[in-house]
Amino acid sequence: MSSPAPASPVESSPHKGAPHEPQQIDWDFWGEVMSDYEGIAKTRPRDLSKAIQNGIPPALRGMMWQLMSASKDPHLEATYSQLLRLPSTHEKAILRDLNRTFPTHEYFHDKAGVGQNNLLNIMKAYSLYDDEVGYCQGMAFVVGPLLLNMPDEEAFCVLVRLMKSYDLRSQYIPDMPGLQLRLYQFDRLLEELLPAVFMHLLRQGIKSSMYASQWFLTLLAYRFPLELVCSVFDLIFAEGVEAIFRFALAVMKRNEDKIVTMEFEQVLEFLKTGLFEEYKVSLSQASGMGKHQMEEGSSSSEEPTYSVQMFVKEALQVKITPMMLDQYTSEWTEMCRQQNAQSAEVEQLRAINKKLSHQVRHLEASLSQINQEHCELVKQVVATRLEKEELEDELVRVKMALAQESLERRDSQLSIPK
């Protein structure tokens, strides 16, 4: 699975300092980036990489995501406006899911509000734009963070780029081949990098599809706090959807000691809802965080605050190479090839069995007909034998009668005087 090669790949160099240490924003640098992104990406890639690692300023995030994904497309924005006028067969399903998308967030809370209306518009338009994908649960969670950082027509264009250029759509098309591959790659990474966790989950009978599917389908946005999700999106736009693996492995590693002590139901619930709690910071720590960290998606100062820098730092420390992912992709491809070959062989055997079954039924029907004809012949033979016996008896009677008559004639002739 290939994502577009970003102009500024994020390097895996860890942050320095305490996890909640505030970072100063170099507004002069970000101003240069916004005015000449491609130029900065070519001439100062390390500076841009480091800036993205430290977190894109919330005020610039929407524009940066568009620049990194090269999503600006006036023609596509016009197409979006046209699609909004058309009905979609997926509209009822989309409406059912709207209330479940960031239900506690102020922007999406109101059923009649702008947030839910924009979600509906984008999901409806995309279901018409890409009829093979249509609509799939989880897609709205990908759109949500986009809408919090840009207008709906721009969010639609970014979604199209994520689907096509970042190969996100392979997770939503029928049979979900992209999701199946990423789950396999995640399993292999977990087995290699966190073998204790892998073996414990294996013994408990917990498959990655039970908890990690939602991570990939929603890019971690389903359960994780938005301030952490926005940082996930930063790296996804910078280096591709494969960045999800870094964050997924990082949270598993941070919670390793807890996971290996839990039983089936407890660990399954924890994997779905509790992993990110390790990044929650206390009020005293939060008071020392800069405004930049406090604005990372929280809609209220009373909501829990999370250490975004620690989250990103630990994700970047996870050593995942393209060679590893390529190897796992090759393994998956070979597995699929073997399964397809086995499926083809099974289908061939089923076809042969069906043909033989048809022949057996035909022979059974023929045998039944032959048996019926045999019974009729037996009846005819028996009847013929009976008729023959009756004729023989009749012949004997006739012969006896003739003999008797002959004797009587002879006797009568002898008794006449001469």
Short mmCIF file of C-alpha atoms in Angstrom, two decimals:
data_model
loop_
_atom_site.label_atom_id
_atom_site.label_comp_id
_atom_site.label_asym_id
_atom_site.label_seq_id
_atom_site.Cartn_x
_atom_site.Cartn_y
_atom_site.Cartn_z
CA MET A 1 0.00 0.00 0.00
CA SER A 2 1.60 3.19 -1.06
CA SER A 3 0.90 6.66 0.25
CA PRO A 4 2.06 9.79 -1.50
CA ALA A 5 5.65 10.56 -0.72
CA PRO A 6 5.43 13.64 1.51
CA ALA A 7 7.69 16.54 0.80
CA SER A 8 8.80 16.49 4.43
CA PRO A 9 8.89 12.98 5.90
CA VAL A 10 8.78 13.00 9.67
CA GLU A 11 11.97 11.61 11.12
CA SER A 12 11.96 9.33 14.13
CA SER A 13 14.03 11.52 16.40
CA PRO A 14 12.70 11.74 19.97
CA HIS A 15 11.73 15.00 21.60
CA LYS A 16 13.89 16.36 24.38
CA GLY A 17 12.67 17.59 27.73
CA ALA A 18 9.74 16.61 29.93
CA PRO A 19 6.62 15.28 28.21
CA HIS A 20 4.54 18.30 29.13
CA GLU A 21 7.28 20.87 28.56
CA PRO A 22 5.81 23.76 26.56
CA GLN A 23 7.29 24.36 23.13
CA GLN A 24 7.80 27.81 21.72
CA ILE A 25 6.16 28.33 18.33
CA ASP A 26 8.42 29.82 15.71
CA TRP A 27 5.83 31.93 13.94
CA ASP A 28 8.40 33.31 11.51
CA PHE A 29 9.22 29.81 10.35
CA TRP A 30 5.57 28.81 10.06
CA GLY A 31 4.92 31.99 8.11
CA GLU A 32 7.58 30.93 5.60
CA VAL A 33 6.04 27.47 5.42
CA MET A 34 2.59 28.84 4.69
CA SER A 35 3.88 31.14 1.99
CA ASP A 36 6.17 28.60 0.29
CA TYR A 37 5.50 25.08 1.56
CA GLU A 38 7.11 23.24 -1.35
CA GLY A 39 10.20 25.41 -1.21
CA ILE A 40 10.68 24.88 2.54
CA ALA A 41 10.03 21.15 2.15
CA LYS A 42 12.83 20.94 -0.42
CA THR A 43 15.38 23.27 1.16
CA ARG A 44 14.76 22.79 4.89
CA PRO A 45 13.18 19.32 5.29
CA ARG A 46 14.71 18.69 8.72
CA ASP A 47 13.39 21.95 10.13
CA LEU A 48 9.94 21.22 8.73
CA SER A 49 10.05 17.66 10.07
CA LYS A 50 10.99 18.87 13.54
CA ALA A 51 8.25 21.51 13.47
CA ILE A 52 5.63 18.90 12.56
CA GLN A 53 6.89 16.63 15.36
CA ASN A 54 6.46 19.46 17.85
CA GLY A 55 2.90 19.93 16.61
CA ILE A 56 1.37 22.11 13.94
CA PRO A 57 -0.16 25.23 15.51
CA PRO A 58 -3.94 24.70 15.70
CA ALA A 59 -4.57 27.96 13.84
CA LEU A 60 -2.55 26.67 10.87
CA ARG A 61 -3.42 22.99 11.03
CA GLY A 62 -6.20 23.00 8.44
CA MET A 63 -4.13 24.87 5.88
CA MET A 64 -1.09 22.67 6.58
CA TRP A 65 -3.08 19.48 6.10
CA GLN A 66 -4.23 20.78 2.75
CA LEU A 67 -0.70 21.72 1.75
CA MET A 68 0.78 18.39 2.82
CA SER A 69 -1.91 16.41 1.01
CA ALA A 70 -1.96 18.72 -2.03
CA SER A 71 -5.74 18.69 -1.81
CA LYS A 72 -6.58 22.16 -3.12
CA ASP A 73 -8.79 21.59 -6.17
CA PRO A 74 -11.37 24.21 -7.25
CA HIS A 75 -12.88 21.76 -9.74
CA LEU A 76 -13.43 19.18 -7.00
CA GLU A 77 -14.97 21.83 -4.76
CA ALA A 78 -17.41 22.65 -7.59
CA THR A 79 -18.19 18.93 -7.94
CA TYR A 80 -18.91 18.81 -4.21
CA SER A 81 -21.44 21.63 -4.54
CA GLN A 82 -23.15 19.79 -7.40
CA LEU A 83 -23.28 16.50 -5.49
CA LEU A 84 -25.06 18.19 -2.58
CA ARG A 85 -28.08 18.72 -4.84
CA LEU A 86 -28.43 14.99 -5.57
CA PRO A 87 -30.14 12.33 -3.42
CA SER A 88 -28.10 9.46 -1.96
CA THR A 89 -29.29 5.95 -1.15
CA HIS A 90 -26.97 6.04 1.89
CA GLU A 91 -28.53 9.11 3.47
CA LYS A 92 -30.60 7.20 6.05
CA ALA A 93 -27.58 5.20 7.21
CA ILE A 94 -25.53 8.39 7.45
CA LEU A 95 -28.22 10.13 9.51
CA ARG A 96 -28.37 7.18 11.93
CA ASP A 97 -24.65 7.49 12.63
CA LEU A 98 -24.39 11.28 12.97
CA ASN A 99 -25.38 11.35 16.65
CA ARG A 100 -22.66 8.79 17.41
CA THR A 101 -19.90 10.92 15.90
CA PHE A 102 -18.15 12.95 18.63
CA PRO A 103 -21.46 13.20 20.56
CA THR A 104 -19.90 15.16 23.45
CA HIS A 105 -18.08 17.70 21.29
CA GLU A 106 -19.68 21.11 21.20
CA TYR A 107 -19.43 21.46 17.42
CA PHE A 108 -21.16 18.14 16.68
CA HIS A 109 -23.53 17.93 19.64
CA ASP A 110 -26.57 19.71 18.17
CA LYS A 111 -28.64 17.64 15.72
CA ALA A 112 -29.63 20.79 13.87
CA GLY A 113 -26.20 22.38 14.20
CA VAL A 114 -23.59 23.23 11.60
CA GLY A 115 -21.31 20.37 12.63
CA GLN A 116 -23.76 17.53 11.99
CA ASN A 117 -25.06 19.24 8.86
CA ASN A 118 -21.53 19.48 7.41
CA LEU A 119 -20.84 15.86 8.34
CA LEU A 120 -24.01 14.83 6.54
CA ASN A 121 -23.12 16.89 3.46
CA ILE A 122 -19.62 15.46 3.14
CA MET A 123 -20.66 11.86 3.76
CA LYS A 124 -23.57 12.17 1.34
CA ALA A 125 -21.42 13.82 -1.35
CA TYR A 126 -18.68 11.22 -1.02
CA SER A 127 -21.15 8.34 -1.23
CA LEU A 128 -22.17 9.74 -4.63
CA TYR A 129 -18.61 10.60 -5.68
CA ASP A 130 -17.27 7.09 -4.99
CA ASP A 131 -20.11 4.62 -5.44
CA GLU A 132 -17.85 1.59 -4.82
CA VAL A 133 -17.21 2.82 -1.29
CA GLY A 134 -20.57 4.50 -0.83
CA TYR A 135 -20.80 4.95 2.92
CA CYS A 136 -19.13 2.89 5.64
CA GLN A 137 -19.34 3.30 9.40
CA GLY A 138 -16.25 5.03 10.75
CA MET A 139 -15.76 7.41 7.84
CA ALA A 140 -17.45 10.27 9.70
CA PHE A 141 -14.79 10.06 12.42
CA VAL A 142 -12.16 10.75 9.77
CA VAL A 143 -14.11 13.76 8.53
CA GLY A 144 -14.75 15.18 12.00
CA PRO A 145 -11.19 16.43 12.70
CA LEU A 146 -11.06 17.86 9.18
CA LEU A 147 -14.21 19.91 9.77
CA LEU A 148 -12.79 21.27 13.02
CA ASN A 149 -9.92 22.77 11.02
CA MET A 150 -11.39 23.81 7.64
CA PRO A 151 -14.64 24.53 5.75
CA ASP A 152 -16.69 21.59 4.49
CA GLU A 153 -15.79 21.95 0.79
CA GLU A 154 -12.07 21.89 1.66
CA ALA A 155 -12.63 18.97 4.05
CA PHE A 156 -14.30 17.07 1.20
CA CYS A 157 -11.25 17.59 -1.02
CA VAL A 158 -8.90 16.42 1.74
CA LEU A 159 -11.09 13.34 2.28
CA VAL A 160 -10.85 12.49 -1.42
CA ARG A 161 -7.04 12.79 -1.23
CA LEU A 162 -6.92 10.57 1.86
CA MET A 163 -9.05 7.98 0.13
CA LYS A 164 -7.18 7.94 -3.16
CA SER A 165 -3.60 9.07 -2.66
CA TYR A 166 -3.20 7.72 0.88
CA ASP A 167 -5.09 4.50 0.00
CA LEU A 168 -7.62 4.89 2.79
CA ARG A 169 -10.47 3.76 0.53
CA SER A 170 -9.10 0.18 0.44
CA GLN A 171 -10.33 -0.06 4.03
CA TYR A 172 -13.93 0.73 3.05
CA ILE A 173 -14.50 -1.05 -0.27
CA PRO A 174 -16.23 -4.47 -0.19
CA ASP A 175 -14.22 -7.14 1.69
CA MET A 176 -12.01 -4.34 3.12
CA PRO A 177 -8.67 -5.62 1.75
CA GLY A 178 -6.77 -2.60 3.08
CA LEU A 179 -8.08 -3.13 6.60
CA GLN A 180 -7.28 -6.85 6.49
CA LEU A 181 -3.71 -6.10 5.38
CA ARG A 182 -3.15 -3.45 8.05
CA LEU A 183 -4.48 -5.71 10.78
CA TYR A 184 -2.07 -8.43 9.64
CA GLN A 185 0.82 -5.95 9.58
CA PHE A 186 -0.16 -4.75 13.05
CA ASP A 187 -0.20 -8.34 14.35
CA ARG A 188 3.25 -8.99 12.92
CA LEU A 189 4.62 -5.74 14.37
CA LEU A 190 3.11 -6.57 17.75
CA GLU A 191 4.62 -10.05 17.59
CA GLU A 192 8.07 -8.68 16.78
CA LEU A 193 8.20 -5.53 18.91
CA LEU A 194 6.01 -6.51 21.89
CA PRO A 195 6.12 -10.33 22.03
CA ALA A 196 4.86 -10.53 25.64
CA VAL A 197 1.72 -8.57 24.77
CA PHE A 198 1.24 -10.56 21.57
CA MET A 199 1.46 -13.92 23.35
CA HIS A 200 -0.82 -12.81 26.20
CA LEU A 201 -3.53 -11.65 23.78
CA LEU A 202 -3.09 -14.85 21.78
CA ARG A 203 -3.58 -16.99 24.90
CA GLN A 204 -6.65 -14.96 25.84
CA GLY A 205 -8.14 -15.53 22.39
CA ILE A 206 -8.18 -11.84 21.52
CA LYS A 207 -7.67 -11.01 17.86
CA SER A 208 -6.63 -7.57 16.65
CA SER A 209 -9.86 -7.35 14.66
CA MET A 210 -11.74 -7.21 17.98
CA TYR A 211 -10.19 -3.90 19.03
CA ALA A 212 -7.85 -2.47 16.37
CA SER A 213 -10.28 -2.38 13.45
CA GLN A 214 -11.78 0.84 14.78
CA TRP A 215 -8.29 2.35 15.07
CA PHE A 216 -7.65 2.00 11.36
CA LEU A 217 -11.21 2.71 10.19
CA THR A 218 -11.36 5.98 12.16
CA LEU A 219 -7.63 6.84 12.30
CA LEU A 220 -7.84 6.56 16.10
CA ALA A 221 -10.60 9.18 16.26
CA TYR A 222 -13.35 6.86 17.60
CA ARG A 223 -12.18 6.69 21.20
CA PHE A 224 -8.99 8.71 21.50
CA PRO A 225 -9.17 12.36 22.65
CA LEU A 226 -9.24 14.84 19.80
CA GLU A 227 -6.11 16.61 20.98
CA LEU A 228 -4.21 13.35 20.47
CA VAL A 229 -6.05 12.55 17.23
CA CYS A 230 -5.00 15.85 15.65
CA SER A 231 -1.36 14.92 16.23
CA VAL A 232 -2.03 11.55 14.64
CA PHE A 233 -3.42 13.34 11.59
CA ASP A 234 -0.29 15.54 11.48
CA LEU A 235 1.92 12.50 11.00
CA ILE A 236 -0.52 10.75 8.67
CA PHE A 237 -0.45 13.71 6.29
CA ALA A 238 3.33 13.88 6.62
CA GLU A 239 4.27 10.22 6.14
CA GLY A 240 1.13 8.26 5.22
CA VAL A 241 -1.54 6.16 6.87
CA GLU A 242 1.21 3.80 8.05
CA ALA A 243 1.88 6.33 10.82
CA ILE A 244 -1.05 4.70 12.62
CA PHE A 245 1.20 1.74 13.39
CA ARG A 246 3.56 3.97 15.36
CA PHE A 247 0.81 5.31 17.61
CA ALA A 248 -0.87 1.91 17.98
CA LEU A 249 2.39 0.23 19.04
CA ALA A 250 3.31 3.16 21.29
CA VAL A 251 0.11 2.97 23.34
CA MET A 252 0.39 -0.81 23.56
CA LYS A 253 3.95 -0.51 24.82
CA ARG A 254 3.08 2.15 27.39
CA ASN A 255 0.31 -0.10 28.76
CA GLU A 256 2.23 -3.37 28.44
CA ASP A 257 2.47 -4.04 32.18
CA LYS A 258 -1.29 -3.61 32.61
CA ILE A 259 -2.31 -5.61 29.55
CA VAL A 260 -0.37 -8.76 30.46
CA THR A 261 -2.15 -9.01 33.84
CA MET A 262 -5.72 -8.77 32.51
CA GLU A 263 -8.14 -11.51 31.55
CA PHE A 264 -10.25 -11.67 28.39
CA GLU A 265 -13.17 -9.32 29.10
CA GLN A 266 -11.13 -6.84 31.12
CA VAL A 267 -8.30 -6.55 28.61
CA LEU A 268 -10.69 -6.30 25.65
CA GLU A 269 -12.54 -3.39 27.25
CA PHE A 270 -9.26 -1.76 28.22
CA LEU A 271 -7.92 -2.00 24.68
CA LYS A 272 -11.03 -0.24 23.40
CA THR A 273 -11.35 2.54 25.95
CA GLY A 274 -8.45 2.80 28.40
CA LEU A 275 -5.18 2.90 26.50
CA PHE A 276 -4.95 6.68 26.21
CA GLU A 277 -5.49 7.29 29.94
CA GLU A 278 -1.74 6.94 30.43
CA TYR A 279 -1.28 10.25 28.61
CA LYS A 280 -3.64 12.20 30.84
CA VAL A 281 -1.88 14.97 32.79
CA SER A 282 -2.76 16.40 36.18
CA LEU A 283 -4.08 19.93 36.70
CA SER A 284 -0.66 21.04 37.99
CA GLN A 285 1.01 19.67 34.88
CA ALA A 286 -1.65 21.17 32.64
CA SER A 287 -1.10 24.58 34.19
CA GLY A 288 2.50 24.40 33.00
CA MET A 289 1.52 23.60 29.43
CA GLY A 290 1.54 26.30 26.85
CA LYS A 291 -1.56 27.58 25.12
CA HIS A 292 -0.53 25.63 22.03
CA GLN A 293 -0.87 22.32 23.90
CA MET A 294 -4.12 23.35 25.58
CA GLU A 295 -5.83 24.12 22.27
CA GLU A 296 -5.28 20.69 20.73
CA GLY A 297 -8.96 19.85 20.25
CA SER A 298 -10.37 20.37 23.76
CA SER A 299 -13.67 22.22 23.71
CA SER A 300 -13.57 23.11 27.40
CA SER A 301 -10.87 23.80 29.96
CA GLU A 302 -12.74 21.46 32.34
CA GLU A 303 -12.13 18.49 30.05
CA PRO A 304 -9.13 16.22 30.74
CA THR A 305 -5.84 17.35 29.26
CA TYR A 306 -3.42 14.96 27.61
CA SER A 307 0.30 15.12 26.97
CA VAL A 308 0.39 15.42 23.21
CA GLN A 309 4.18 15.70 23.16
CA MET A 310 4.65 12.45 25.07
CA PHE A 311 2.16 10.72 22.77
CA VAL A 312 4.01 11.86 19.64
CA LYS A 313 7.45 11.30 21.14
CA GLU A 314 6.74 7.69 22.02
CA ALA A 315 5.16 7.06 18.64
CA LEU A 316 8.25 8.38 16.84
CA GLN A 317 10.47 6.14 18.95
CA VAL A 318 8.74 3.02 17.61
CA LYS A 319 11.13 1.59 15.04
CA ILE A 320 9.09 0.56 12.01
CA THR A 321 10.91 0.43 8.70
CA PRO A 322 9.41 0.33 5.21
CA MET A 323 11.25 -2.97 4.71
CA MET A 324 9.30 -4.51 7.60
CA LEU A 325 5.96 -3.39 6.18
CA ASP A 326 6.96 -4.56 2.70
CA GLN A 327 7.89 -7.96 4.11
CA TYR A 328 4.55 -8.27 5.90
CA THR A 329 2.76 -7.18 2.75
CA SER A 330 4.54 -9.93 0.81
CA GLU A 331 3.57 -12.46 3.47
CA TRP A 332 -0.03 -11.32 3.33
CA THR A 333 -0.06 -11.43 -0.46
CA GLU A 334 1.32 -14.97 -0.43
CA MET A 335 -1.22 -16.03 2.20
CA CYS A 336 -4.02 -14.58 0.11
CA ARG A 337 -2.64 -16.31 -2.98
CA GLN A 338 -2.57 -19.66 -1.20
CA GLN A 339 -6.04 -19.11 0.22
CA ASN A 340 -7.32 -18.15 -3.23
CA ALA A 341 -5.67 -21.25 -4.70
CA GLN A 342 -7.23 -23.40 -2.00
CA SER A 343 -10.57 -21.70 -2.56
CA ALA A 344 -10.27 -22.29 -6.29
CA GLU A 345 -9.42 -25.95 -5.65
CA VAL A 346 -12.35 -26.29 -3.27
CA GLU A 347 -14.64 -24.66 -5.82
CA GLN A 348 -13.34 -27.01 -8.49
CA LEU A 349 -13.95 -30.01 -6.23
CA ARG A 350 -17.41 -28.69 -5.44
CA ALA A 351 -18.12 -28.39 -9.17
CA ILE A 352 -16.89 -31.95 -9.75
CA ASN A 353 -18.92 -33.19 -6.79
CA LYS A 354 -21.98 -31.38 -8.11
CA LYS A 355 -21.50 -33.01 -11.51
CA LEU A 356 -21.04 -36.46 -9.95
CA SER A 357 -24.07 -35.93 -7.73
CA HIS A 358 -26.08 -35.07 -10.83
CA GLN A 359 -24.82 -38.22 -12.54
CA VAL A 360 -25.65 -40.32 -9.47
CA ARG A 361 -29.17 -38.88 -9.35
CA HIS A 362 -29.53 -39.60 -13.07
CA LEU A 363 -28.29 -43.18 -12.59
CA GLU A 364 -30.56 -43.65 -9.59
CA ALA A 365 -33.49 -42.44 -11.66
CA SER A 366 -32.48 -44.82 -14.47
CA LEU A 367 -32.09 -47.67 -11.99
CA SER A 368 -35.51 -46.93 -10.56
CA GLN A 369 -37.00 -47.02 -14.05
CA ILE A 370 -35.15 -50.27 -14.85
CA ASN A 371 -36.38 -51.81 -11.58
CA GLN A 372 -39.90 -50.80 -12.45
CA GLU A 373 -39.57 -52.31 -15.93
CA HIS A 374 -38.05 -55.45 -14.40
CA CYS A 375 -41.02 -55.80 -12.09
CA GLU A 376 -43.35 -55.48 -15.05
CA LEU A 377 -41.38 -58.15 -16.95
CA VAL A 378 -41.43 -60.46 -13.94
CA LYS A 379 -45.20 -60.01 -13.72
CA GLN A 380 -45.50 -60.77 -17.42
CA VAL A 381 -43.30 -63.89 -17.08
CA VAL A 382 -45.34 -65.14 -14.13
CA ALA A 383 -48.56 -64.47 -16.00
CA THR A 384 -47.18 -66.23 -19.07
CA ARG A 385 -46.13 -69.24 -16.98
CA LEU A 386 -49.53 -69.41 -15.38
CA GLU A 387 -51.15 -69.16 -18.79
CA LYS A 388 -48.82 -71.88 -20.10
CA GLU A 389 -49.65 -74.16 -17.18
CA GLU A 390 -53.34 -73.60 -17.79
CA LEU A 391 -52.87 -74.41 -21.49
CA GLU A 392 -50.90 -77.53 -20.63
CA ASP A 393 -53.63 -78.64 -18.23
CA GLU A 394 -56.19 -77.93 -20.91
CA LEU A 395 -54.12 -79.91 -23.43
CA VAL A 396 -53.92 -82.87 -21.06
CA ARG A 397 -57.67 -82.76 -20.60
CA VAL A 398 -58.20 -82.57 -24.35
CA LYS A 399 -55.84 -85.52 -24.95
CA MET A 400 -57.55 -87.55 -22.26
CA ALA A 401 -60.90 -86.70 -23.72
CA LEU A 402 -59.72 -87.72 -27.19
CA ALA A 403 -58.24 -90.95 -25.86
CA GLN A 404 -61.45 -91.71 -24.02
CA GLU A 405 -63.44 -90.98 -27.11
CA SER A 406 -61.15 -93.19 -29.18
CA LEU A 407 -61.53 -96.07 -26.74
CA GLU A 408 -65.23 -95.70 -26.68
CA ARG A 409 -65.36 -95.76 -30.51
CA ARG A 410 -63.18 -98.82 -30.62
CA ASP A 411 -65.26 -100.58 -28.01
CA SER A 412 -68.45 -99.73 -29.86
CA GLN A 413 -67.03 -101.14 -33.08
CA LEU A 414 -66.03 -104.38 -31.38
CA SER A 415 -69.45 -104.85 -29.89
CA ILE A 416 -71.40 -104.73 -33.25
CA PRO A 417 -72.25 -108.28 -34.57
CA LYS A 418 -71.21 -109.30 -38.06
#
